[in-house]
Coordinates of C-alpha atoms and ligand atoms in Angstrom, one line a residue:
M288 CA 0.0 0.0 0.0
N289 CA 1.2 3.5 -0.8
F290 CA -0.9 6.5 -1.8
E291 CA -2.8 8.3 -4.6
I292 CA -3.3 12.0 -5.0
L293 CA -6.8 13.1 -3.9
G294 CA -6.4 16.8 -4.6
T295 CA -4.0 19.6 -5.3
G296 CA -3.7 23.3 -4.3
S297 CA -1.3 26.2 -4.6
Y298 CA -0.9 29.8 -3.6
V299 CA 1.5 32.6 -4.7
P300 CA 1.7 36.0 -3.1
E301 CA -0.1 38.8 -5.0
H302 CA 2.9 41.1 -5.4
V303 CA 4.5 40.7 -8.9
V304 CA 8.1 41.7 -9.4
T305 CA 9.1 41.9 -13.0
N306 CA 12.6 41.7 -14.6
D307 CA 12.4 45.4 -15.3
D308 CA 11.6 46.0 -11.6
L309 CA 14.8 44.2 -10.7
S310 CA 16.9 46.0 -13.3
K311 CA 16.2 49.1 -11.3
M312 CA 17.7 47.5 -8.2
V313 CA 20.7 45.6 -9.5
D314 CA 22.9 45.6 -12.7
T315 CA 20.7 43.3 -14.8
S316 CA 18.2 43.4 -17.6
D317 CA 15.0 41.7 -18.7
E318 CA 17.0 40.4 -21.7
W319 CA 19.6 38.7 -19.6
I320 CA 17.2 37.1 -17.1
T321 CA 14.8 35.9 -19.8
E322 CA 17.5 34.4 -22.0
R323 CA 19.5 32.8 -19.3
T324 CA 16.7 31.5 -17.1
G325 CA 13.3 31.8 -18.8
I326 CA 12.0 33.9 -15.8
R327 CA 9.9 36.9 -16.7
Q328 CA 8.4 37.7 -13.4
R329 CA 8.1 36.2 -9.9
R330 CA 5.9 36.6 -6.8
I331 CA 7.3 38.1 -3.7
A332 CA 5.6 38.0 -0.3
V333 CA 4.9 41.4 1.3
A334 CA 2.8 40.8 4.4
E335 CA 2.7 37.0 4.2
A336 CA 4.9 34.5 6.2
T337 CA 5.9 31.1 4.8
H338 CA 3.1 29.4 6.9
D339 CA 0.5 31.8 5.4
L340 CA 1.5 30.7 1.9
A341 CA 1.5 27.0 3.0
Y342 CA -1.9 27.4 4.7
E343 CA -3.6 28.9 1.5
A344 CA -2.1 26.1 -0.6
A345 CA -3.3 23.5 1.9
K346 CA -6.8 24.9 2.1
A347 CA -7.1 24.8 -1.7
A348 CA -5.8 21.2 -1.8
L349 CA -8.2 20.0 0.9
A350 CA -11.1 21.7 -1.0
D351 CA -10.0 20.0 -4.3
A352 CA -9.8 16.6 -2.5
N353 CA -13.1 17.2 -0.6
V354 CA -11.3 16.3 2.6
E355 CA -11.8 18.0 6.0
P356 CA -8.9 19.0 8.2
N357 CA -10.1 16.7 10.9
E358 CA -9.8 13.7 8.5
L359 CA -6.0 14.2 8.2
D360 CA -3.7 11.8 9.9
M361 CA -0.4 13.7 9.2
I362 CA 0.8 17.0 7.8
L363 CA 4.3 17.2 6.3
C364 CA 5.8 20.4 4.9
A365 CA 8.9 20.6 2.7
T366 CA 10.6 23.9 3.4
I367 CA 14.0 25.6 4.0
S368 CA 12.4 28.9 4.9
S369 CA 10.2 28.1 7.9
D370 CA 9.3 31.3 9.8
L371 CA 10.1 29.9 13.2
A372 CA 12.6 27.2 14.2
S373 CA 9.7 25.9 16.3
P374 CA 6.9 25.4 15.8
S375 CA 7.5 24.1 12.2
T376 CA 5.6 25.4 9.2
A377 CA 3.6 22.1 9.2
I378 CA 2.6 22.7 12.8
M379 CA 1.5 26.3 12.0
V380 CA -0.6 25.0 9.2
Q381 CA -2.1 22.3 11.5
K382 CA -3.0 25.1 13.9
M383 CA -4.5 27.4 11.2
L384 CA -6.6 24.5 9.7
G385 CA -7.8 23.4 13.1
A386 CA -6.4 19.9 12.5
T387 CA -5.3 17.7 15.3
C388 CA -2.9 15.2 13.6
P389 CA 0.9 15.1 14.0
A390 CA 2.8 17.6 11.8
M391 CA 6.5 18.2 10.9
D392 CA 8.8 19.8 8.4
I393 CA 11.3 18.2 6.1
S394 CA 14.4 20.0 4.8
A395 CA 15.9 18.9 1.5
A396 CA 16.0 22.2 -0.4
C397 CA 14.6 22.2 -3.9
S398 CA 14.2 18.4 -3.8
G399 CA 12.1 18.7 -0.6
F400 CA 8.7 18.1 -2.1
V401 CA 9.9 14.8 -3.7
Y402 CA 11.7 13.7 -0.6
T403 CA 8.6 14.5 1.4
L404 CA 6.3 12.4 -0.9
D405 CA 8.7 9.5 -0.3
V406 CA 8.5 9.9 3.5
A407 CA 4.7 10.1 3.1
A408 CA 4.8 6.8 1.2
G409 CA 6.5 5.2 4.2
F410 CA 3.7 6.2 6.6
F411 CA 1.1 4.7 4.2
A412 CA 3.2 1.5 3.7
R413 CA 3.3 1.0 7.5
G414 CA -0.5 1.5 7.7
K415 CA 0.0 4.6 10.0
V416 CA -2.1 7.0 7.9
K417 CA -5.2 7.0 5.7
K418 CA -5.1 10.7 4.6
M419 CA -2.1 13.0 4.6
L420 CA -1.4 16.6 3.6
V421 CA 2.0 17.2 1.9
I422 CA 3.1 20.8 1.3
G423 CA 6.0 22.5 -0.4
A424 CA 6.2 26.2 0.8
E425 CA 9.0 28.8 0.6
R426 CA 9.5 32.4 1.3
L427 CA 13.0 32.5 -0.3
S428 CA 12.8 36.3 -0.6
K429 CA 13.9 36.5 3.1
M430 CA 17.1 34.5 2.3
L431 CA 18.2 36.6 -0.7
D432 CA 21.0 39.2 -0.8
W433 CA 19.0 41.7 -2.8
E434 CA 22.3 43.3 -4.1
D435 CA 23.5 39.9 -5.6
R436 CA 22.2 39.8 -9.1
A437 CA 23.3 36.2 -9.5
T438 CA 20.6 35.0 -7.1
C439 CA 18.0 37.7 -6.5
V440 CA 16.7 37.4 -10.0
I441 CA 16.1 33.7 -9.7
F442 CA 14.5 32.8 -6.4
A443 CA 10.9 33.6 -5.3
D444 CA 8.0 32.8 -3.0
G445 CA 5.1 30.4 -3.3
A446 CA 3.5 27.2 -2.0
G447 CA 1.9 24.0 -3.4
A448 CA 0.2 21.1 -1.7
V449 CA -1.4 17.7 -2.3
V450 CA -3.8 15.7 -0.2
L451 CA -2.9 12.0 -0.3
G452 CA -5.2 9.0 0.4
E453 CA -4.5 5.2 0.5
G454 CA -3.8 3.8 -3.0
E455 CA -1.2 2.3 -5.3
A456 CA -0.3 5.2 -7.5
Y457 CA 3.2 5.9 -6.2
L458 CA 5.0 3.6 -8.6
S459 CA 8.7 4.3 -8.1
S460 CA 11.1 6.7 -6.5
K461 CA 14.8 7.6 -6.2
L462 CA 16.5 10.0 -3.8
T463 CA 20.2 10.9 -3.8
T464 CA 22.4 13.1 -1.7
K465 CA 25.9 14.2 -2.5
G466 CA 27.2 16.1 0.6
D467 CA 28.4 19.5 -0.6
D468 CA 28.3 22.9 1.1
D469 CA 30.3 24.6 -1.5
V470 CA 28.0 24.7 -4.6
I471 CA 24.9 25.9 -2.8
K472 CA 24.9 27.1 0.8
I473 CA 22.5 29.1 2.9
P474 CA 24.0 30.0 6.3
N475 CA 21.7 30.4 9.3
Y476 CA 21.9 33.1 11.9
I477 CA 24.5 31.7 14.4
G478 CA 22.9 33.1 17.5
L479 CA 23.9 35.0 20.6
S480 CA 25.9 32.5 22.6
P481 CA 28.7 34.2 24.4
F482 CA 30.7 30.9 24.2
S483 CA 30.5 30.5 20.4
T484 CA 33.6 30.9 18.3
L485 CA 31.8 30.3 15.0
E486 CA 32.0 33.1 12.5
E487 CA 28.8 34.9 11.4
E488 CA 28.1 34.4 7.7
K489 CA 25.5 36.4 5.7
P490 CA 22.3 34.3 6.0
C491 CA 21.7 34.5 2.2
I492 CA 21.7 32.0 -0.7
N493 CA 25.2 31.5 -2.0
M494 CA 25.3 29.6 -5.3
K495 CA 27.8 28.5 -8.0
G496 CA 25.2 28.6 -10.7
R497 CA 27.2 27.0 -13.5
E498 CA 28.1 24.0 -11.3
V499 CA 24.5 23.4 -10.2
F500 CA 23.5 23.6 -13.9
K501 CA 25.8 20.8 -15.0
F502 CA 25.0 18.7 -12.0
A503 CA 21.2 19.2 -12.6
V504 CA 21.1 18.1 -16.2
N505 CA 23.0 14.8 -15.7
A506 CA 21.1 14.1 -12.5
M507 CA 17.7 14.6 -13.9
C508 CA 18.3 12.5 -17.0
N509 CA 19.7 9.6 -14.8
D510 CA 16.9 9.9 -12.2
V511 CA 14.1 10.0 -14.7
N512 CA 15.5 7.0 -16.6
E513 CA 15.9 5.1 -13.3
V514 CA 12.4 5.8 -11.9
L515 CA 10.8 4.9 -15.3
E516 CA 12.7 1.6 -15.3
Q517 CA 11.7 0.8 -11.7
A518 CA 8.1 1.5 -12.6
G519 CA 8.3 -0.8 -15.7
L520 CA 7.6 2.1 -18.0
N521 CA 9.4 3.5 -21.0
Q522 CA 9.9 7.1 -22.1
Q523 CA 6.9 6.9 -24.5
D524 CA 4.5 6.0 -21.6
V525 CA 5.1 9.4 -19.8
S526 CA 2.2 11.7 -19.8
Y527 CA 3.9 14.7 -18.2
V528 CA 7.4 15.4 -16.8
I529 CA 7.1 17.9 -13.9
P530 CA 10.6 19.1 -13.4
H531 CA 11.8 21.4 -10.6
Q532 CA 11.5 25.0 -12.0
A533 CA 15.1 26.2 -11.7
N534 CA 16.0 27.3 -15.2
L535 CA 14.2 26.9 -18.5
R536 CA 17.5 26.1 -20.1
I537 CA 18.0 23.1 -17.7
I538 CA 14.6 21.8 -18.7
D539 CA 15.4 22.3 -22.4
M540 CA 18.8 20.4 -22.1
V541 CA 17.1 17.5 -20.4
R542 CA 14.4 17.6 -23.0
R543 CA 17.0 17.3 -25.8
K544 CA 18.9 14.4 -24.1
M545 CA 15.8 12.3 -23.5
E546 CA 13.3 10.6 -25.9
I547 CA 10.2 11.9 -24.1
A548 CA 8.1 14.1 -26.4
P549 CA 9.1 17.7 -25.9
E550 CA 5.6 19.0 -25.2
K551 CA 5.3 16.7 -22.2
Y552 CA 7.8 18.8 -20.2
C553 CA 5.8 21.3 -18.0
H554 CA 7.0 24.7 -16.9
N555 CA 5.7 27.8 -15.3
I556 CA 9.0 29.3 -14.3
E557 CA 8.2 32.3 -16.6
K558 CA 5.6 33.4 -14.0
Y559 CA 6.9 32.3 -10.7
G560 CA 10.8 31.9 -10.8
N561 CA 12.4 29.3 -8.7
T562 CA 10.3 28.6 -5.6
S563 CA 12.4 25.6 -4.4
S564 CA 10.3 22.9 -2.8
A565 CA 7.1 24.7 -4.0
S566 CA 7.9 24.6 -7.7
I567 CA 6.8 21.0 -8.5
P568 CA 3.4 21.2 -6.6
L569 CA 2.8 24.6 -8.2
V570 CA 3.1 23.0 -11.7
L571 CA 1.1 20.0 -10.6
D572 CA -1.8 22.1 -9.4
E573 CA -1.7 24.2 -12.6
L574 CA -2.0 21.0 -14.7
N575 CA -4.9 19.8 -12.5
K576 CA -6.7 23.1 -12.6
E577 CA -6.3 23.4 -16.3
G578 CA -8.0 20.0 -16.7
K579 CA -5.0 18.5 -18.4
L580 CA -4.6 15.4 -16.2
K581 CA -6.5 12.3 -17.2
T582 CA -7.1 9.2 -15.1
G583 CA -4.2 6.8 -15.7
D584 CA -1.7 9.4 -16.7
Y585 CA 1.9 8.7 -15.7
L586 CA 3.5 11.8 -14.1
V587 CA 7.3 11.9 -13.6
L588 CA 8.5 14.4 -11.0
S589 CA 12.2 15.3 -10.9
A590 CA 14.0 17.7 -8.6
F591 CA 17.5 18.7 -7.7
G592 CA 19.0 21.3 -5.4
G593 CA 21.0 22.3 -2.3
G594 CA 22.6 19.4 -0.5
L595 CA 23.3 18.5 -3.2
T596 CA 20.1 16.5 -3.4
T597 CA 18.1 15.0 -6.2
G598 CA 14.7 13.2 -6.1
A599 CA 12.4 11.7 -8.7
C600 CA 9.3 9.6 -8.7
V601 CA 6.6 8.3 -10.9
I602 CA 3.0 8.8 -9.8
Q603 CA -0.1 7.6 -11.7
W604 CA -3.0 10.2 -11.7
T605 CA -6.1 8.5 -10.5
K606 CA -8.6 11.3 -9.9
Ligands
UT7_985 O1 17.1 25.4 -7.5 C1 18.3 24.7 -7.5 C2 19.4 25.6 -7.4 N1 19.8 26.5 -8.4 C3 19.9 26.3 -9.7 O2 19.4 25.3 -10.3 C4 20.6 27.3 -10.6 C5 21.3 26.6 -11.8 N2 22.1 27.5 -12.5 C6 21.5 28.5 -13.3 O3 20.3 28.5 -13.4 C7 22.5 29.4 -14.1 O4 23.8 29.0 -13.8 C8 22.3 30.9 -13.6 C9 21.0 31.4 -14.2 C10 22.3 31.0 -12.1 C11 23.4 31.7 -14.2 O5 23.4 31.6 -15.6 P1 24.8 31.3 -16.4 O6 24.5 31.3 -17.8 O7 25.4 30.0 -15.8 O8 25.7 32.6 -16.0 P2 27.1 32.7 -15.3 O9 26.9 32.5 -13.8 O10 28.1 31.8 -15.9 O11 27.4 34.2 -15.5 C12 27.6 34.7 -16.9 C13 27.8 36.2 -16.8 C14 28.8 36.6 -15.7 O12 29.5 37.8 -16.2 P3 31.0 37.6 -16.8 O13 31.8 37.0 -15.7 O14 30.8 36.6 -18.0 O15 31.3 39.0 -17.2 C15 27.9 37.1 -14.6 O16 28.5 38.0 -13.7 O17 26.5 36.8 -16.4 C16 26.7 37.7 -15.3 N3 25.5 37.7 -14.5 C17 24.5 38.6 -14.8 N4 24.4 39.5 -15.7 C18 23.2 40.2 -15.8 C19 25.1 36.9 -13.5 N5 23.9 37.2 -13.1 C20 23.5 38.2 -13.9 C21 22.3 39.0 -14.0 N6 22.2 40.0 -14.9 N7 21.3 38.8 -13.1

């Protein structure tokens, strides 16, 4: 026993920041950002915290699934930008929904949503849950150095969620971790301890973009091939590839290296930028809302990010 998806939801802050807006803040241009990343605009939270974004996505997913908060047996949230060290974002959502089930966060950067689905599958396999809420929510704008043009044009805020019920739709998965704090690193505030000799580092996203790019293309091709093989499927069986939305050129390179039809690769990075663990559920919800998903469709999710982590899985759409 594992799970099937009962409903999806998503939420992005209202405030739109365009490439032209950013070119007034740092030495960049709409042309550079569009050509190098595919991003045209992004949503940046103004008055909302990460748990507010997560809550809105969760409410929408519950409504789509026709599930009440008191039916949930567990809430998991993938995030690296929780507002509080404790309670977690998942717990804040539990409180806001008025649910009573256990709740916790999982940190695996941009692979977080796929990692969290795999953790969820374990709870279903052990018979511990019948219904679960899985969220990916980020307010990355709080972790950006808004004077660093290499990162502030890329990352953004948003949330996506799914409600899971018992089923057999989670067909295969692969998670990898390659311990590395050089290519992508986000230091935390080190605290006020008078005993600490640790050096304070700027609590902002540091990234060697080119290295992540190369890592991502190879990892995604390998992971997608492996999860398809595990599921007993071939590339022609795939209905949609839902890749982490980090860079349209990464998606294009993967597309060129694989034999999956090009139109099956989904993207909305143009509108939302890179929202880390929220990016895959944001695309999934968009496909669902647009009525593009048909019962029996095979969806391949594939993510990569800080860690360095990667995660991929095949889910059959059963709604
Ligand atoms: O979510 C998972 C984590 N992150 C990623 O997946 C990111 C993966 N990497 C990327 O998406 C790309 O590497 C970036 C979009 C981050 C950068 O694109 P790139 O084509 O790899 O550019 P680059 O870093 O090699 O920089 C090329 C040039 C440099 O100038 P010089 O040294 O050639 O004179 C940069 O200083 O572009 C410059 N540059 C910019 N110029 C205008 C960097 N950022 C900007 C900018 N506007 N925003």
